[in-house]
């Protein structure tokens, strides 16, 4: 399982613009103060925006569905900007291809991003073809990431007719919050220090395995094999 933002892609400029448009459309107030998005779902981020911008939080439950709908539309209008204003993270395409070549491996995502926006982010850089997005966990589901990890594992087993035990599941992410979610969701976290989180912070959160980035595919495969007890390459 992969996180998306700052693990596989960086589309922060487009995402921020979509957040701002959707927030103002739903609340009638400008999004002046941003909030940390790392490891949070789009629903959680909306509540953070409400608090940071002193907008009545009591109306948040009624507004969240409208916000997520508006966010999807705002992002869709900006899809053509993704290649110019965003990028695949260094080594991401090669890393996905390398993991896809491992026998018996299924790749998907667990992300706080709502599904249509997640698919758009990946497709913009040709990364979606390596992933079974039909079983992924998305911010559209209104569950914390630890639960999304567990649901994704169950969906994978049902879709592929094969058990995916906890000991054979890894979650690759740049976020310390995601590392903690992986441990709660009984997946082995592999940290990637490609975002704003340092290697020390990832390890403090519980990551035994940490990469500087995704450019060393052999190191990544070695970590996956170690985490899942797959035979190491000869």
Short mmCIF file of C-alpha atoms in Angstrom, two decimals:
data_model
loop_
_atom_site.label_atom_id
_atom_site.label_comp_id
_atom_site.label_asym_id
_atom_site.label_seq_id
_atom_site.Cartn_x
_atom_site.Cartn_y
_atom_site.Cartn_z
CA UNK A 1 0.00 0.00 0.00
CA UNK A 2 1.19 3.46 -0.93
CA UNK A 3 0.45 6.94 0.29
CA UNK A 4 0.14 9.40 -2.61
CA UNK A 5 1.02 12.99 -1.72
CA UNK A 6 4.77 13.60 -1.32
CA UNK A 7 5.33 9.85 -1.50
CA UNK A 8 4.43 9.24 -5.16
CA UNK A 9 3.53 12.73 -6.42
CA UNK A 10 3.82 16.39 -5.46
CA UNK A 11 0.80 18.38 -6.64
CA UNK A 12 0.57 20.70 -3.66
CA UNK A 13 0.02 23.89 -5.67
CA UNK A 14 -3.01 22.50 -7.49
CA UNK A 15 -4.38 20.89 -4.34
CA UNK A 16 -4.14 24.12 -2.32
CA UNK A 17 -6.00 26.05 -5.01
CA UNK A 18 -8.77 23.41 -5.08
CA UNK A 19 -9.02 23.46 -1.28
CA UNK A 20 -9.35 27.25 -1.27
CA UNK A 21 -12.06 27.28 -3.94
CA UNK A 22 -14.09 24.50 -2.29
CA UNK A 23 -13.79 26.00 1.19
CA UNK A 24 -15.00 29.43 0.12
CA UNK A 25 -17.80 27.94 -1.98
CA UNK A 26 -19.15 25.94 0.96
CA UNK A 27 -18.54 28.30 3.89
CA UNK A 28 -18.70 31.69 2.18
CA UNK A 29 -15.39 32.55 3.86
CA UNK A 30 -11.92 32.74 2.28
CA UNK A 31 -9.35 30.13 3.20
CA UNK A 32 -6.74 32.42 4.73
CA UNK A 33 -4.92 29.99 7.03
CA UNK A 34 -3.89 26.56 5.82
CA UNK A 35 -3.42 23.52 8.04
CA UNK A 36 -1.06 20.58 7.97
CA UNK A 37 -2.39 17.95 5.57
CA UNK A 38 0.18 15.20 6.13
CA UNK A 39 -1.46 11.98 7.25
CA UNK A 40 -4.94 13.52 7.35
CA UNK A 41 -8.01 12.75 5.27
CA UNK A 42 -9.79 15.46 3.29
CA UNK A 43 -12.62 15.36 5.86
CA UNK A 44 -10.17 15.94 8.72
CA UNK A 45 -8.49 18.72 6.76
CA UNK A 46 -11.84 20.51 6.33
CA UNK A 47 -12.37 20.55 10.09
CA UNK A 48 -8.84 21.86 10.56
CA UNK A 49 -9.57 24.63 8.06
CA UNK A 50 -12.74 25.56 9.96
CA UNK A 51 -10.85 25.82 13.24
CA UNK A 52 -7.85 27.67 11.82
CA UNK A 53 -10.03 30.21 10.04
CA UNK A 54 -12.51 30.77 12.90
CA UNK A 55 -15.47 29.47 10.91
CA UNK A 56 -18.36 27.96 12.88
CA UNK A 57 -17.32 24.34 13.42
CA UNK A 58 -20.78 23.27 14.54
CA UNK A 59 -21.97 23.41 10.96
CA UNK A 60 -19.07 21.24 9.78
CA UNK A 61 -20.96 17.93 9.88
CA UNK A 62 -23.64 19.32 7.59
CA UNK A 63 -21.07 20.93 5.31
CA UNK A 64 -18.57 18.11 4.91
CA UNK A 65 -20.41 16.32 2.09
CA UNK A 66 -20.80 19.62 0.24
CA UNK A 67 -17.12 20.38 0.76
CA UNK A 68 -15.94 17.02 -0.60
CA UNK A 69 -18.22 17.38 -3.62
CA UNK A 70 -16.97 20.91 -4.27
CA UNK A 71 -13.39 19.75 -3.79
CA UNK A 72 -13.80 17.08 -6.44
CA UNK A 73 -15.21 19.60 -8.90
CA UNK A 74 -12.54 22.21 -8.12
CA UNK A 75 -9.77 19.68 -8.61
CA UNK A 76 -11.30 18.33 -11.83
CA UNK A 77 -11.23 21.83 -13.30
CA UNK A 78 -7.49 21.92 -12.63
CA UNK A 79 -6.53 18.45 -13.91
CA UNK A 80 -4.80 19.87 -16.97
CA UNK A 81 -2.51 21.87 -14.66
CA UNK A 82 -1.11 18.81 -12.91
CA UNK A 83 1.74 17.95 -15.32
CA UNK A 84 2.95 21.57 -15.43
CA UNK A 85 2.50 22.47 -11.76
CA UNK A 86 3.21 19.07 -10.22
CA UNK A 87 5.60 16.17 -10.56
CA UNK A 88 6.08 12.51 -9.86
CA UNK A 89 8.42 12.11 -6.91
CA UNK A 90 11.95 11.03 -7.85
CA UNK A 91 12.06 7.31 -8.54
CA UNK A 92 8.30 6.80 -8.13
CA UNK A 93 7.56 5.23 -11.54
CA UNK A 94 10.55 2.93 -11.29
CA UNK A 95 9.70 1.97 -7.70
CA UNK A 96 6.14 1.03 -8.64
CA UNK A 97 7.41 -1.01 -11.58
CA UNK A 98 9.97 -2.79 -9.41
CA UNK A 99 7.43 -3.72 -6.73
CA UNK A 100 4.95 -4.84 -9.40
CA UNK A 101 7.52 -7.40 -10.55
CA UNK A 102 7.56 -9.13 -7.15
CA UNK A 103 5.69 -12.44 -7.29
CA UNK A 104 2.34 -12.48 -5.51
CA UNK A 105 2.33 -8.75 -4.89
CA UNK A 106 -0.69 -6.46 -5.25
CA UNK A 107 -0.20 -2.71 -5.08
CA UNK A 108 -2.81 -0.12 -4.17
CA UNK A 109 -3.08 3.16 -2.27
CA UNK A 110 -4.31 4.27 1.13
CA UNK A 111 -4.70 8.02 1.01
CA UNK A 112 -6.58 10.81 2.69
CA UNK A 113 -7.48 12.18 -0.74
CA UNK A 114 -10.98 11.58 -2.06
CA UNK A 115 -11.06 8.93 -4.78
CA UNK A 116 -11.56 11.03 -7.94
CA UNK A 117 -8.76 13.40 -6.97
CA UNK A 118 -6.45 10.54 -6.03
CA UNK A 119 -7.00 8.86 -9.40
CA UNK A 120 -6.38 12.16 -11.20
CA UNK A 121 -3.11 12.74 -9.33
CA UNK A 122 -1.78 9.32 -10.27
CA UNK A 123 -3.05 9.32 -13.85
CA UNK A 124 -1.43 12.68 -14.58
CA UNK A 125 1.97 11.02 -14.27
CA UNK A 126 1.15 7.56 -15.61
CA UNK A 127 1.34 5.89 -12.20
CA UNK A 128 -2.18 4.47 -12.03
CA UNK A 129 -1.41 1.49 -14.24
CA UNK A 130 0.75 -0.12 -11.55
CA UNK A 131 -2.01 0.01 -8.91
CA UNK A 132 -5.28 -1.78 -8.25
CA UNK A 133 -7.27 1.29 -7.27
CA UNK A 134 -10.52 -0.67 -6.99
CA UNK A 135 -9.41 -1.98 -3.60
CA UNK A 136 -7.74 1.18 -2.29
CA UNK A 137 -8.59 3.28 0.75
CA UNK A 138 -9.58 6.89 0.09
CA UNK A 139 -10.59 9.98 2.02
CA UNK A 140 -14.07 9.62 0.53
CA UNK A 141 -14.74 6.87 3.07
CA UNK A 142 -14.74 9.03 6.24
CA UNK A 143 -12.57 6.60 8.22
CA UNK A 144 -9.17 7.17 9.83
CA UNK A 145 -6.23 5.79 7.90
CA UNK A 146 -5.66 2.88 10.28
CA UNK A 147 -9.15 1.63 9.46
CA UNK A 148 -8.61 2.26 5.75
CA UNK A 149 -5.53 0.04 5.88
CA UNK A 150 -7.54 -2.79 7.41
CA UNK A 151 -10.43 -2.37 4.98
CA UNK A 152 -8.03 -2.31 2.03
CA UNK A 153 -6.43 -5.57 3.13
CA UNK A 154 -9.86 -7.22 3.35
CA UNK A 155 -10.90 -5.88 -0.06
CA UNK A 156 -7.67 -7.18 -1.58
CA UNK A 157 -8.31 -10.65 -0.22
CA UNK A 158 -11.86 -10.68 -1.58
CA UNK A 159 -10.94 -9.24 -4.99
CA UNK A 160 -7.91 -11.44 -5.58
CA UNK A 161 -9.12 -14.61 -3.91
CA UNK A 162 -6.01 -14.82 -1.76
CA UNK A 163 -5.25 -14.00 1.85
CA UNK A 164 -3.11 -10.93 2.53
CA UNK A 165 -2.09 -11.39 6.16
CA UNK A 166 -0.94 -8.54 8.35
CA UNK A 167 2.62 -9.84 8.26
CA UNK A 168 2.65 -9.56 4.45
CA UNK A 169 1.33 -5.99 4.29
CA UNK A 170 3.44 -2.85 4.05
CA UNK A 171 2.47 0.81 3.89
CA UNK A 172 4.94 3.15 2.18
CA UNK A 173 4.60 6.80 3.20
CA UNK A 174 6.41 10.08 3.88
CA UNK A 175 4.25 10.97 6.92
CA UNK A 176 4.86 10.21 10.59
CA UNK A 177 1.09 10.16 11.18
CA UNK A 178 0.79 7.50 8.50
CA UNK A 179 3.53 5.45 10.13
CA UNK A 180 1.49 5.49 13.33
CA UNK A 181 -1.65 4.56 11.37
CA UNK A 182 0.16 1.64 9.76
CA UNK A 183 1.15 0.26 13.15
CA UNK A 184 -2.42 0.57 14.42
CA UNK A 185 -3.70 -1.02 11.21
CA UNK A 186 -1.18 -3.87 11.53
CA UNK A 187 0.87 -3.11 8.43
CA UNK A 188 4.63 -2.63 8.43
CA UNK A 189 5.45 1.02 7.68
CA UNK A 190 8.24 1.91 5.29
CA UNK A 191 9.08 5.58 5.65
CA UNK A 192 10.30 7.76 2.80
CA UNK A 193 11.91 11.04 3.86
CA UNK A 194 10.74 12.79 0.70
CA UNK A 195 8.24 15.18 2.30
CA UNK A 196 8.59 17.47 5.29
CA UNK A 197 9.15 14.62 7.76
CA UNK A 198 12.73 13.73 8.60
CA UNK A 199 14.18 10.25 8.90
CA UNK A 200 14.46 10.76 12.68
CA UNK A 201 10.78 11.71 12.92
CA UNK A 202 9.73 8.71 10.84
CA UNK A 203 11.76 6.38 13.04
CA UNK A 204 10.42 7.99 16.22
CA UNK A 205 6.91 7.35 14.93
CA UNK A 206 7.76 3.66 14.63
CA UNK A 207 9.25 3.11 11.17
CA UNK A 208 11.93 0.44 11.27
CA UNK A 209 12.61 0.91 7.56
CA UNK A 210 13.30 4.38 6.10
CA UNK A 211 14.44 5.46 2.64
CA UNK A 212 15.79 8.86 1.67
CA UNK A 213 13.66 8.71 -1.49
CA UNK A 214 12.44 6.15 -4.03
CA UNK A 215 15.43 6.30 -6.36
CA UNK A 216 17.10 3.21 -4.85
CA UNK A 217 14.68 0.50 -5.95
CA UNK A 218 16.90 -2.32 -4.74
CA UNK A 219 16.92 -0.90 -1.22
CA UNK A 220 13.13 -0.62 -1.36
CA UNK A 221 12.74 -4.22 -2.48
CA UNK A 222 15.13 -5.34 0.23
CA UNK A 223 13.00 -3.57 2.85
CA UNK A 224 9.77 -5.04 1.49
CA UNK A 225 11.23 -8.52 1.51
CA UNK A 226 12.51 -8.04 5.05
CA UNK A 227 9.20 -6.67 6.27
CA UNK A 228 7.11 -9.42 4.67
CA UNK A 229 9.59 -12.28 5.00
CA UNK A 230 9.76 -12.72 1.24
CA UNK A 231 12.97 -14.43 0.08
CA UNK A 232 15.75 -11.96 -0.57
CA UNK A 233 17.03 -11.73 -4.13
CA UNK A 234 20.01 -13.93 -4.79
#
